[in-house]
Coordinates of C-alpha atoms in Angstrom, one line a residue:
Chain A
M18 CA 6.3 -60.0 78.4
D19 CA 4.2 -57.1 77.5
Q20 CA 6.2 -54.5 78.1
K21 CA 7.4 -52.0 75.6
I22 CA 11.2 -52.7 74.2
A23 CA 13.6 -49.7 74.4
V24 CA 16.2 -51.0 72.9
Q25 CA 16.6 -53.2 70.9
I26 CA 19.7 -55.1 69.7
D27 CA 20.3 -57.8 66.5
D28 CA 23.4 -59.7 65.6
L29 CA 26.0 -56.9 66.4
T30 CA 29.7 -57.9 65.7
V31 CA 32.0 -55.6 66.9
A32 CA 35.5 -55.7 65.6
Y33 CA 38.9 -53.9 66.1
N34 CA 41.2 -54.9 63.7
Y35 CA 39.1 -57.5 62.2
K36 CA 39.5 -58.8 65.8
P37 CA 36.1 -59.2 67.3
V38 CA 34.7 -57.5 70.7
L39 CA 31.6 -58.0 70.4
W40 CA 30.4 -61.4 69.0
D41 CA 26.6 -61.5 67.3
I42 CA 25.2 -60.3 70.8
D43 CA 21.0 -60.1 70.8
L44 CA 19.6 -57.9 73.0
S45 CA 16.1 -56.2 74.5
V46 CA 16.1 -53.6 77.1
P47 CA 12.6 -53.5 77.8
E48 CA 11.5 -50.2 79.0
G49 CA 11.6 -48.4 82.4
V50 CA 14.1 -51.4 83.6
L51 CA 17.5 -50.0 85.5
M52 CA 19.6 -52.5 83.8
A53 CA 23.4 -53.5 84.6
I54 CA 25.8 -54.4 82.4
V55 CA 28.5 -57.3 83.7
G56 CA 31.7 -58.1 82.9
P57 CA 35.6 -58.9 82.6
N58 CA 37.9 -56.5 81.6
G59 CA 38.0 -56.6 78.0
A60 CA 34.5 -58.0 77.6
G61 CA 33.0 -55.6 75.3
K62 CA 30.8 -53.6 78.0
S63 CA 31.6 -50.3 77.0
T64 CA 32.0 -51.7 73.0
L65 CA 28.8 -52.1 73.4
I66 CA 27.2 -48.9 74.4
K67 CA 29.3 -46.8 72.1
A68 CA 28.2 -49.4 69.7
I69 CA 24.4 -48.2 70.2
L70 CA 24.9 -44.7 70.3
G71 CA 27.1 -44.8 66.7
I72 CA 30.2 -44.3 67.9
I73 CA 32.1 -47.3 66.8
K74 CA 30.7 -49.1 63.4
P75 CA 29.7 -52.3 63.9
I76 CA 30.7 -55.0 61.9
A77 CA 27.3 -56.2 61.4
G78 CA 24.2 -56.4 62.4
S79 CA 21.6 -53.3 64.0
V80 CA 20.4 -51.6 67.0
S81 CA 17.2 -50.3 67.5
I82 CA 15.8 -47.1 69.4
Y83 CA 12.0 -47.7 69.9
G84 CA 12.1 -49.4 66.7
K85 CA 14.0 -47.0 64.4
P86 CA 17.8 -46.2 64.1
Y87 CA 19.8 -45.0 66.9
S88 CA 20.6 -41.7 64.3
K89 CA 16.8 -41.3 64.2
Q90 CA 16.3 -41.4 67.9
R91 CA 19.0 -39.0 69.0
K92 CA 16.7 -37.2 71.3
L93 CA 15.3 -40.2 72.7
V94 CA 19.3 -41.3 74.8
A95 CA 21.8 -39.4 77.1
Y96 CA 24.9 -41.1 76.9
V97 CA 27.3 -40.7 80.2
P98 CA 31.2 -41.7 79.2
Q99 CA 33.7 -43.0 81.2
K100 CA 35.1 -40.2 83.4
G101 CA 38.8 -41.5 82.9
S102 CA 37.9 -40.1 78.4
V103 CA 37.8 -37.0 78.8
D104 CA 40.4 -34.4 80.0
W105 CA 39.3 -33.0 82.9
D106 CA 41.9 -30.0 82.6
F107 CA 40.3 -28.4 79.3
P108 CA 39.6 -25.0 80.0
T109 CA 35.6 -24.8 81.3
T110 CA 33.4 -24.8 83.9
A111 CA 31.1 -27.2 85.9
L112 CA 28.4 -25.6 84.1
D113 CA 29.5 -25.2 81.1
V114 CA 30.4 -29.0 80.4
V115 CA 26.5 -29.5 81.5
M116 CA 24.8 -27.5 79.0
M117 CA 26.7 -29.2 76.4
G118 CA 23.9 -31.9 77.1
T119 CA 21.7 -29.5 75.4
Y120 CA 23.4 -28.9 72.3
G121 CA 22.0 -32.4 70.8
S122 CA 18.5 -30.7 70.7
L123 CA 20.1 -27.5 69.6
G124 CA 21.9 -29.1 66.5
W125 CA 24.4 -27.3 64.5
I126 CA 25.2 -24.1 65.1
K127 CA 22.4 -22.8 67.5
R128 CA 23.9 -21.0 70.4
P129 CA 22.4 -22.8 73.9
G130 CA 20.0 -19.8 75.1
Q131 CA 18.0 -18.8 78.5
K132 CA 16.0 -22.1 79.0
E133 CA 19.9 -24.4 78.0
K134 CA 20.9 -22.5 81.3
K135 CA 17.9 -23.1 83.2
T136 CA 17.9 -26.7 82.4
A137 CA 21.5 -26.8 82.6
L138 CA 21.0 -25.6 86.4
E139 CA 18.2 -27.7 87.6
S140 CA 20.2 -30.8 86.0
M141 CA 22.9 -29.7 88.0
E142 CA 20.7 -28.6 91.3
K143 CA 19.2 -32.8 91.1
V144 CA 22.9 -34.0 91.7
G145 CA 23.6 -31.1 94.4
M146 CA 26.3 -29.4 92.2
L147 CA 24.3 -26.5 91.9
A148 CA 27.5 -24.6 94.4
F149 CA 30.6 -25.5 92.1
K150 CA 28.8 -24.0 89.1
N151 CA 31.2 -21.9 88.1
R152 CA 33.8 -24.1 89.4
Q153 CA 37.1 -24.9 87.2
I154 CA 36.1 -28.8 86.3
S155 CA 40.2 -29.9 87.4
Q156 CA 39.1 -28.5 90.5
L157 CA 36.0 -31.1 91.4
S158 CA 37.2 -34.0 93.1
G159 CA 36.6 -37.4 91.6
G160 CA 33.2 -37.3 92.6
Q161 CA 32.2 -34.4 91.6
Q162 CA 33.4 -34.5 88.0
Q163 CA 31.3 -37.6 87.6
R164 CA 27.8 -35.9 89.6
V165 CA 28.7 -33.7 86.9
F166 CA 28.9 -36.3 84.0
L167 CA 25.1 -37.4 85.6
A168 CA 23.9 -34.1 85.0
R169 CA 25.1 -33.4 81.5
A170 CA 23.0 -35.9 81.2
L171 CA 19.8 -35.2 82.7
A172 CA 20.1 -31.9 80.5
Q173 CA 19.6 -33.8 77.3
D174 CA 16.3 -35.1 79.3
A175 CA 16.4 -38.2 77.4
S176 CA 13.5 -41.6 77.8
I177 CA 17.0 -43.7 77.3
Y178 CA 20.0 -43.2 79.6
F179 CA 23.4 -45.0 79.1
M180 CA 26.2 -44.8 81.6
D181 CA 29.9 -46.4 81.1
E182 CA 30.8 -47.1 84.8
P183 CA 29.2 -43.8 86.6
F184 CA 30.3 -45.1 90.3
Q185 CA 34.3 -45.9 88.8
G186 CA 36.4 -43.7 91.2
V187 CA 33.7 -42.4 93.7
D188 CA 33.5 -42.2 97.2
A189 CA 30.4 -43.5 98.9
T190 CA 28.2 -40.7 99.8
T191 CA 28.4 -39.9 95.4
E192 CA 27.9 -43.4 94.8
I193 CA 24.3 -43.6 96.9
A194 CA 23.5 -40.5 95.6
I195 CA 23.9 -41.7 92.1
I196 CA 22.0 -44.5 92.5
N197 CA 18.9 -42.4 93.8
I198 CA 19.7 -40.5 91.0
L199 CA 18.8 -43.5 89.0
K200 CA 15.7 -44.9 90.9
E201 CA 14.2 -41.9 90.4
L202 CA 15.0 -41.9 86.8
R203 CA 13.5 -45.8 86.5
K204 CA 10.2 -43.9 89.0
A205 CA 9.8 -41.6 86.2
G206 CA 9.6 -44.8 83.9
K207 CA 12.7 -43.9 81.5
T208 CA 15.4 -46.9 81.1
V209 CA 18.8 -46.9 82.3
V210 CA 21.4 -48.9 80.8
V211 CA 24.7 -48.9 83.5
V212 CA 27.8 -50.8 82.8
H213 CA 29.1 -52.3 86.1
H214 CA 31.7 -53.4 88.0
D215 CA 30.6 -54.2 91.9
L216 CA 29.2 -57.4 91.2
Q217 CA 28.1 -57.3 95.1
T218 CA 25.6 -54.2 94.5
V219 CA 23.9 -55.6 91.4
P220 CA 21.0 -56.9 93.0
E221 CA 20.2 -53.8 95.4
Y222 CA 21.0 -51.7 92.5
F223 CA 19.1 -53.0 89.7
D224 CA 16.2 -54.9 88.6
W225 CA 17.6 -55.6 85.3
V226 CA 21.2 -57.6 84.3
T227 CA 22.8 -58.7 81.0
F228 CA 26.1 -61.0 81.2
L229 CA 28.3 -60.4 78.8
N230 CA 31.8 -61.6 77.1
V231 CA 32.1 -61.3 73.7
K232 CA 29.5 -63.4 73.9
K233 CA 26.1 -62.4 75.4
I234 CA 26.1 -65.2 78.0
A235 CA 22.5 -63.8 79.4
T236 CA 19.7 -61.4 80.3
G237 CA 17.1 -60.6 82.0
P238 CA 15.5 -60.0 85.5
V239 CA 18.0 -59.9 88.6
K240 CA 15.3 -62.3 90.9
E241 CA 16.0 -64.7 88.6
I242 CA 19.3 -64.8 86.4
F243 CA 21.8 -63.5 89.0
N244 CA 22.9 -66.8 89.9
D245 CA 26.5 -68.3 90.0
D246 CA 25.9 -70.5 87.2
N247 CA 25.8 -66.9 84.7
L248 CA 28.5 -65.8 86.7
T249 CA 30.9 -68.7 86.4
K250 CA 29.9 -68.9 82.8
T251 CA 30.4 -65.0 82.0
Y252 CA 34.1 -65.0 84.6
G253 CA 34.9 -67.9 83.8
I254 CA 35.5 -69.4 87.4
N255 CA 33.5 -69.8 90.1
Y256 CA 32.2 -67.1 91.1
K257 CA 30.5 -67.1 94.5
V258 CA 28.6 -63.8 95.6
A259 CA 25.9 -63.2 98.2
V260 CA 22.8 -62.4 96.5
N261 CA 20.2 -61.0 98.4
K262 CA 16.8 -62.8 97.7
Chain B
M295 CA 57.4 4.6 59.7
S296 CA 57.7 4.0 56.6
N297 CA 55.0 2.3 54.6
P298 CA 55.8 -1.1 53.7
Q299 CA 57.1 -0.8 57.4
I300 CA 53.4 0.0 58.6
E301 CA 52.7 -3.2 56.2
I302 CA 54.8 -6.0 57.3
Q303 CA 53.4 -5.4 60.9
I304 CA 49.8 -5.4 59.8
I305 CA 50.5 -8.5 57.6
A306 CA 52.3 -10.0 60.9
A307 CA 49.9 -9.3 62.8
I308 CA 47.4 -10.8 60.4
V309 CA 49.0 -13.9 59.3
A310 CA 49.6 -14.2 64.0
M311 CA 45.9 -13.6 64.6
A312 CA 45.3 -16.6 62.0
C313 CA 47.5 -18.9 63.2
A314 CA 46.3 -18.4 67.1
I315 CA 42.4 -19.7 66.3
P316 CA 43.6 -22.8 65.1
G317 CA 47.2 -23.2 67.5
V318 CA 44.0 -23.1 70.4
F319 CA 42.0 -26.5 69.5
L320 CA 45.3 -28.3 68.3
V321 CA 46.8 -27.1 71.6
L322 CA 43.9 -29.0 73.2
R323 CA 43.8 -31.8 71.0
K324 CA 47.2 -32.6 72.1
M325 CA 48.0 -32.6 68.2
A326 CA 50.2 -30.0 68.3
L327 CA 52.7 -31.8 66.1
I328 CA 50.2 -32.2 63.4
S329 CA 51.0 -28.9 63.0
D330 CA 54.2 -29.1 62.4
A331 CA 53.4 -32.6 60.2
I332 CA 51.1 -30.2 58.3
S333 CA 53.6 -27.8 57.6
H334 CA 56.4 -29.7 55.9
A335 CA 54.1 -32.1 54.1
I336 CA 52.2 -29.4 52.3
L337 CA 55.8 -28.1 50.6
P338 CA 54.8 -30.7 47.5
G339 CA 51.3 -29.0 46.9
I340 CA 53.0 -26.1 46.7
V341 CA 55.8 -26.7 44.2
I342 CA 52.8 -28.6 41.9
G343 CA 50.5 -25.7 42.7
F344 CA 53.5 -23.3 41.3
F345 CA 54.1 -25.0 38.5
V346 CA 50.2 -25.0 37.8
T347 CA 49.9 -21.3 38.6
Q348 CA 53.6 -19.9 38.4
D349 CA 51.9 -17.5 41.2
L350 CA 52.9 -18.2 45.0
N351 CA 50.2 -16.0 46.3
S352 CA 47.7 -17.9 43.5
P353 CA 44.3 -19.4 45.3
L354 CA 44.5 -22.7 43.6
L355 CA 47.8 -23.5 45.2
I356 CA 47.0 -22.2 48.7
L357 CA 44.1 -24.9 47.8
L358 CA 46.0 -27.8 46.5
A359 CA 48.8 -27.5 49.4
A360 CA 46.1 -27.5 52.0
L361 CA 44.6 -30.6 50.0
T362 CA 48.2 -32.0 50.4
G363 CA 48.6 -31.1 54.6
V364 CA 44.3 -33.1 55.1
I365 CA 46.0 -36.1 53.5
T366 CA 49.1 -35.6 55.8
V367 CA 46.7 -36.0 58.8
F368 CA 44.6 -38.9 56.9
L369 CA 47.9 -40.5 55.8
V370 CA 48.9 -40.3 59.7
E371 CA 45.4 -42.3 60.7
F372 CA 45.5 -44.7 58.4
I373 CA 48.6 -46.1 59.0
Q374 CA 47.7 -45.6 62.9
K375 CA 44.3 -47.6 62.5
T376 CA 46.4 -50.3 61.1
G377 CA 47.7 -50.3 65.3
L378 CA 51.6 -51.3 64.2
V379 CA 52.3 -48.4 64.8
K380 CA 52.2 -45.6 67.4
E381 CA 50.8 -42.0 66.0
D382 CA 54.0 -40.3 67.4
T383 CA 55.8 -42.7 65.0
A384 CA 53.1 -42.3 62.0
I385 CA 53.7 -38.5 62.2
G386 CA 57.6 -39.2 61.8
L387 CA 56.8 -41.1 58.9
V388 CA 54.4 -39.1 57.1
F389 CA 55.3 -36.5 56.3
P390 CA 59.3 -36.6 55.8
V391 CA 57.9 -38.5 52.9
L392 CA 55.9 -35.4 51.5
F393 CA 58.5 -32.9 52.0
S394 CA 61.1 -35.2 50.2
I395 CA 58.8 -35.0 47.5
G396 CA 58.5 -31.4 47.5
V397 CA 63.1 -31.3 47.5
I398 CA 63.4 -33.5 44.7
L399 CA 60.5 -31.9 43.0
I400 CA 61.8 -28.4 43.3
S401 CA 65.8 -29.6 43.0
K402 CA 64.7 -31.4 39.4
N403 CA 63.2 -28.1 38.4
A404 CA 65.5 -25.7 40.0
N405 CA 66.6 -24.0 36.5
D406 CA 63.2 -22.7 35.5
V407 CA 61.2 -22.5 39.1
H408 CA 61.8 -19.8 41.2
L409 CA 61.3 -21.7 43.9
D410 CA 63.5 -22.7 46.5
V411 CA 63.1 -24.8 50.0
D412 CA 65.2 -22.0 52.0
A413 CA 62.0 -19.5 50.6
V414 CA 59.7 -22.5 51.5
L415 CA 61.1 -23.0 54.7
L416 CA 62.3 -19.5 56.6
G417 CA 59.8 -17.3 54.4
E418 CA 60.4 -13.4 54.0
L419 CA 58.2 -10.6 55.8
A420 CA 60.3 -8.3 54.1
F421 CA 59.4 -9.4 50.9
A422 CA 55.8 -9.7 51.2
P423 CA 54.4 -5.7 50.2
F424 CA 56.9 -5.9 46.9
D425 CA 53.9 -8.3 45.4
R426 CA 51.4 -6.0 45.4
L427 CA 47.3 -6.9 44.2
M428 CA 46.8 -4.7 41.3
V429 CA 43.0 -4.2 40.2
S430 CA 42.7 -2.8 36.7
G431 CA 45.8 -0.1 37.1
A432 CA 45.2 0.6 41.1
D433 CA 46.9 -0.5 43.7
W434 CA 45.0 -2.0 46.8
G435 CA 48.3 -3.3 48.9
P436 CA 50.2 -6.2 49.1
K437 CA 48.6 -9.5 48.1
S438 CA 49.4 -11.5 50.8
L439 CA 47.6 -9.0 53.5
W440 CA 44.1 -9.8 51.0
I441 CA 45.1 -13.7 51.7
M442 CA 45.6 -13.8 55.1
G443 CA 43.0 -11.1 55.6
G444 CA 40.4 -13.4 54.3
I445 CA 41.6 -16.6 56.1
L446 CA 41.1 -14.7 59.0
L447 CA 38.1 -13.2 58.1
I448 CA 36.8 -17.0 57.6
T449 CA 38.6 -18.6 60.5
I450 CA 36.7 -16.5 62.2
S451 CA 33.6 -16.9 60.9
L452 CA 34.0 -20.7 61.2
M453 CA 35.2 -20.7 64.9
V454 CA 32.0 -18.7 65.8
L455 CA 29.8 -20.5 64.2
F456 CA 31.2 -23.5 65.3
F457 CA 32.0 -22.4 68.9
K458 CA 30.1 -24.7 71.1
E459 CA 30.3 -28.2 68.0
L460 CA 33.9 -27.2 68.3
K461 CA 33.9 -27.5 72.3
V462 CA 32.0 -30.0 72.9
S463 CA 33.9 -32.7 70.3
T464 CA 37.8 -31.5 71.6
F465 CA 35.9 -31.7 74.8
D466 CA 34.2 -34.6 74.8
A467 CA 34.1 -37.0 71.5
G468 CA 32.3 -39.5 73.0
L469 CA 29.8 -37.3 73.7
S470 CA 30.1 -35.5 70.3
S471 CA 29.1 -38.2 68.6
A472 CA 26.4 -39.5 70.2
L473 CA 24.9 -35.9 69.6
G474 CA 25.2 -36.8 66.4
I475 CA 28.5 -33.9 66.3
S476 CA 30.4 -35.7 63.8
P477 CA 33.8 -35.3 65.6
V478 CA 35.2 -36.5 62.5
V479 CA 33.9 -33.7 60.5
M480 CA 35.3 -31.3 63.1
H481 CA 38.1 -32.9 62.9
Y482 CA 38.7 -32.4 59.7
G483 CA 37.2 -29.1 59.6
L484 CA 39.9 -28.3 61.5
M485 CA 42.4 -29.8 59.7
S486 CA 41.4 -28.0 56.9
V487 CA 41.4 -24.3 58.8
S488 CA 44.7 -25.5 59.6
S489 CA 46.0 -26.6 56.3
I490 CA 44.7 -23.3 54.0
T491 CA 46.0 -21.4 57.6
V492 CA 49.9 -23.0 57.3
V493 CA 49.7 -22.2 53.4
G494 CA 48.8 -19.4 53.5
A495 CA 51.2 -18.0 56.0
F496 CA 54.7 -19.7 55.1
D497 CA 54.7 -17.8 51.8
A498 CA 55.1 -14.6 54.8
V499 CA 57.0 -16.1 57.6
G500 CA 57.7 -20.0 56.7
A501 CA 56.4 -22.8 56.7
I502 CA 58.1 -23.7 59.8
L503 CA 57.6 -21.0 61.8
V504 CA 54.5 -20.9 61.1
V505 CA 54.4 -23.6 63.7
A506 CA 55.3 -21.3 66.9
L507 CA 52.5 -19.2 65.9
M508 CA 49.9 -21.6 66.1
I509 CA 51.6 -23.1 69.3
A510 CA 53.5 -21.3 71.3
P511 CA 50.1 -18.5 71.7
A512 CA 48.1 -20.9 72.9
A513 CA 50.4 -23.2 75.1
T514 CA 51.1 -20.0 76.9
A515 CA 47.6 -18.4 77.0
Y516 CA 46.6 -21.7 78.4
L517 CA 48.9 -21.5 81.4
L518 CA 47.2 -18.1 82.4
T519 CA 43.2 -19.0 82.3
E520 CA 40.7 -21.5 82.3
D521 CA 38.2 -20.1 80.4
L522 CA 37.9 -21.2 76.7
K523 CA 36.9 -17.7 75.0
K524 CA 39.4 -16.4 77.4
M525 CA 41.8 -18.4 76.3
I526 CA 40.9 -17.5 72.5
G527 CA 41.5 -14.1 73.5
L528 CA 44.6 -14.1 74.9
S529 CA 46.0 -16.5 72.2
L530 CA 45.4 -13.4 70.0
L531 CA 46.9 -10.7 71.8
F532 CA 50.0 -12.7 72.7
G533 CA 49.8 -13.6 69.0
V534 CA 49.8 -9.9 67.3
V535 CA 52.4 -8.9 70.3
S536 CA 54.8 -11.1 69.5
A537 CA 54.3 -10.4 65.5
I538 CA 54.4 -6.5 66.0
S539 CA 57.4 -6.6 69.2
G540 CA 59.0 -8.9 66.7
Y541 CA 59.1 -6.8 64.3
W542 CA 60.7 -4.0 66.2
V543 CA 63.1 -6.8 67.9
A544 CA 64.1 -7.5 63.8
H545 CA 64.5 -3.7 63.0
F546 CA 66.9 -2.7 65.3
L547 CA 69.0 -6.2 64.9
D548 CA 68.3 -6.0 61.2
A549 CA 68.3 -9.9 61.8
S550 CA 65.4 -12.3 60.4
I551 CA 61.8 -10.4 61.1
S552 CA 60.0 -14.5 61.0
G553 CA 63.1 -15.6 63.3
S554 CA 62.6 -12.5 65.9
I555 CA 58.8 -13.5 65.9
A556 CA 58.9 -16.5 66.9
T557 CA 62.4 -15.8 68.9
T558 CA 59.6 -12.9 70.9
L559 CA 56.8 -15.7 71.7
G560 CA 59.5 -18.1 72.9
V561 CA 60.7 -15.9 75.5
I562 CA 56.6 -14.3 76.0
F563 CA 56.0 -17.5 76.9
L564 CA 59.5 -18.3 79.1
F565 CA 58.3 -15.2 80.8
V566 CA 54.1 -17.0 81.5
Y567 CA 55.7 -20.7 82.2
L568 CA 58.1 -18.9 84.7
F569 CA 55.3 -16.4 86.5
A570 CA 51.9 -17.2 85.8
P571 CA 50.4 -16.4 88.8
K572 CA 48.6 -20.7 89.1
K573 CA 49.9 -22.7 87.0
G574 CA 53.4 -20.8 86.6
L575 CA 56.6 -23.2 87.7
I576 CA 57.4 -20.8 90.3
A577 CA 53.5 -20.5 91.4
V578 CA 53.9 -24.2 91.6
L579 CA 57.5 -25.1 93.7
Y580 CA 56.2 -22.4 96.1
R581 CA 53.0 -24.5 96.4
Q582 CA 54.9 -27.7 97.2
K583 CA 56.9 -26.0 99.6
Q584 CA 54.1 -24.2 101.5
Q585 CA 52.1 -27.7 101.2
R586 CA 55.3 -30.0 102.3
I587 CA 55.9 -27.6 105.1
E588 CA 51.9 -27.8 106.6
V589 CA 51.9 -32.1 106.1
S590 CA 55.4 -31.6 108.1
L591 CA 53.6 -28.9 110.6
I592 CA 50.4 -31.5 111.2
T593 CA 52.9 -34.3 111.7
F594 CA 54.9 -33.0 114.3
L595 CA 51.3 -32.1 115.9
L596 CA 49.9 -35.6 115.8
H597 CA 53.5 -36.7 117.4
L598 CA 52.7 -33.9 120.2
N599 CA 49.5 -35.5 120.6
R600 CA 50.3 -39.1 120.9
H601 CA 52.7 -38.9 123.6
E602 CA 52.1 -37.8 126.6
E603 CA 55.7 -38.8 127.8
E604 CA 58.3 -36.3 128.2
S605 CA 60.9 -37.9 126.0
E606 CA 59.0 -37.7 123.5
R607 CA 58.9 -33.7 123.3
H608 CA 62.2 -32.9 124.3
I609 CA 63.3 -30.1 122.3
N610 CA 66.7 -31.4 121.6
H611 CA 65.1 -35.0 121.1
L612 CA 62.4 -33.7 118.3
Q613 CA 64.3 -34.4 115.5
E614 CA 65.0 -38.0 116.5
H615 CA 62.1 -38.6 117.3
I616 CA 60.8 -37.7 114.1
N617 CA 63.1 -38.6 111.6
W618 CA 63.9 -35.2 110.5
H619 CA 66.7 -33.4 109.3
V620 CA 67.3 -30.6 112.0
V621 CA 66.9 -27.0 109.8
R622 CA 63.0 -29.1 109.1
A623 CA 62.7 -29.6 112.5
R624 CA 63.9 -26.3 113.9
T625 CA 61.4 -24.7 110.8
V626 CA 58.1 -26.3 111.5
L627 CA 59.2 -25.9 115.2
D628 CA 59.1 -22.2 115.4
L629 CA 56.3 -22.2 113.0
A630 CA 53.8 -23.7 115.5
E631 CA 55.4 -22.0 118.2
K632 CA 55.0 -18.1 115.8
N633 CA 51.5 -18.8 115.3
N634 CA 50.7 -19.9 119.1
L635 CA 50.0 -23.7 118.3
V636 CA 52.8 -25.1 120.9
E637 CA 54.4 -23.6 124.2
I638 CA 57.9 -24.7 125.1
K639 CA 58.0 -24.9 128.6
N640 CA 61.7 -26.0 129.8
D641 CA 62.7 -27.7 126.3
I642 CA 59.7 -30.1 126.9
V643 CA 57.1 -28.9 123.8
F644 CA 53.7 -28.9 124.9
L645 CA 50.7 -28.4 122.5
T646 CA 48.5 -25.5 123.6
H647 CA 45.0 -24.9 123.3
K648 CA 44.8 -23.7 119.9
G649 CA 47.6 -26.5 119.2
L650 CA 44.4 -28.9 120.4
T651 CA 41.8 -28.2 118.2
F652 CA 43.8 -28.2 115.1
T653 CA 45.4 -31.4 115.6
E654 CA 42.0 -32.6 115.9
K655 CA 40.7 -30.9 113.1
S656 CA 43.2 -31.8 111.0
L657 CA 42.5 -35.7 111.8
E658 CA 39.2 -35.2 111.3
Y659 CA 40.4 -34.2 107.6
I660 CA 43.0 -36.7 107.7
I661 CA 41.0 -39.0 107.9
S662 CA 38.0 -38.2 106.1
N663 CA 39.6 -36.4 103.4
K664 CA 37.0 -33.7 102.8
D665 CA 37.2 -30.5 101.6
E666 CA 34.4 -29.3 104.1
K667 CA 36.5 -30.2 106.5
I668 CA 40.0 -28.4 105.5
E669 CA 37.3 -25.2 104.4
P670 CA 37.0 -23.7 108.2
M671 CA 40.5 -24.3 109.1
K672 CA 41.9 -22.2 106.3
E673 CA 40.6 -19.0 107.8
D674 CA 40.8 -19.8 112.2
F675 CA 44.5 -20.8 111.3
F676 CA 46.9 -20.3 108.7
L677 CA 47.3 -23.4 106.1
F678 CA 48.0 -22.2 102.6
R679 CA 46.3 -24.5 100.9
G680 CA 43.7 -22.6 98.5

């Protein structure tokens, strides 16, 4: 493979209260792939993303983003947390949440100005949320909230995007809108890593997949490794899925 | 008004403002209870600080006591992280221990220390003007005015400087951490400011009532606005209004000033809780009632739309068919008739043309569950949903 490696994970182990939730993960994510992380509940999918982004401290192992530790490469990385991880009754507007995507490049103390506002508005337009920019976030539907999160990640203007279940609780229209944006990101040469639950859509949406269940089961191109064998190894039961080859 | 009266009001207003700012973020972080814990747990810090400095207004005492507040937060998190108890239990375990250490320290040294538990818990604003800052013989005003003024100034500066960091770490700690804005640093920063404010204010309003000044204005403002800056502004306003009107309530009742201020805060909260235009209890109940009628109406019209046979549409049998109480059936029928959605001929209910259109649009809305579908209906018809 002559592709550049965007994310390199070596021997990563993460534990909560000394109980490992991720065990000795080795994983390379090539630049420019649209990768799904799949696995059963409690497999450590979200934890993997949080450990990559330094939100959770691993007890062993290392992560590098284009060859350097994450703390030195923050500006290359955008993050979409799970929608349920924040309080949507927080007193603010959709535009303000999207603006938060620009805080990383601003650094401490400096305030967002016209340039940041423009970036945020452009990002909102890309996800079709411009009309809702002044809407209170509590007044948005689940799908709209997810789009706001996606716009915020776009406002981070990164090379690598990590998304934690962006399709959770959204309707079909929003799902298509989101997947189109993900595909556009890939077209623009970005790397996108998505925690995904719906196995049916993996072959349609993604070109790369990682099977995870505390340990890494397999990683590679969807065409080569998305098969019953790996699904069974990951989910522990014979998991028949229609794979569109 | 005499000079001390004015001074008391100014001190009360400044204390209220200094408390309101960290209070907003505590409320938004769902950490209101931690302010209660801090306010109790600083007692040993105050006592030890008092042994060392012999001056309740010494900055060293304030820092020592504030440190106890931060230690409280740290201990609560430490116990919680073991996963053996939940956060509220951890809070309930930590602060009584620290508080009781303070109580024991005071009682052991009660003879030589001019400090008692009542004074710490309840404070006495009326005495604040007596302890004056004297610099080379000149009177610079009450000490607590300078101390709380200084704390307020620091709090405002920190809030203005780190507004964006406070906002993102409060709203989304995960993103904040990923962006390099450490939520842990922001958390302990806020806890330090809260602790210092509580310690600075306990002398004036008492450690318990500080909690009211922190939480009540923010909780009240939260019901009135959906904008963080306005929420802070309103909290400051409610704090100051309560402080000054509380003072006058105390003046006319000849009662405790801090007690009156806290009561005023409670009364203002209750008023807003009931009458806030969008989130108030009355508004919510009214909206629920409207929605209930609205849904009943649509159900009724759909029933008419589906049933051609006259027996299902007879005015006297309607409630049996839809299984409604007579009053409810009557209300809905009247509403439908008043809005020309139905007409009644020989006791048989018919959908009008308008009623038919309305029903079809409602169906579209119900099936698609899309807000766009109901938007035009709001204008054409009378729907209350907003």
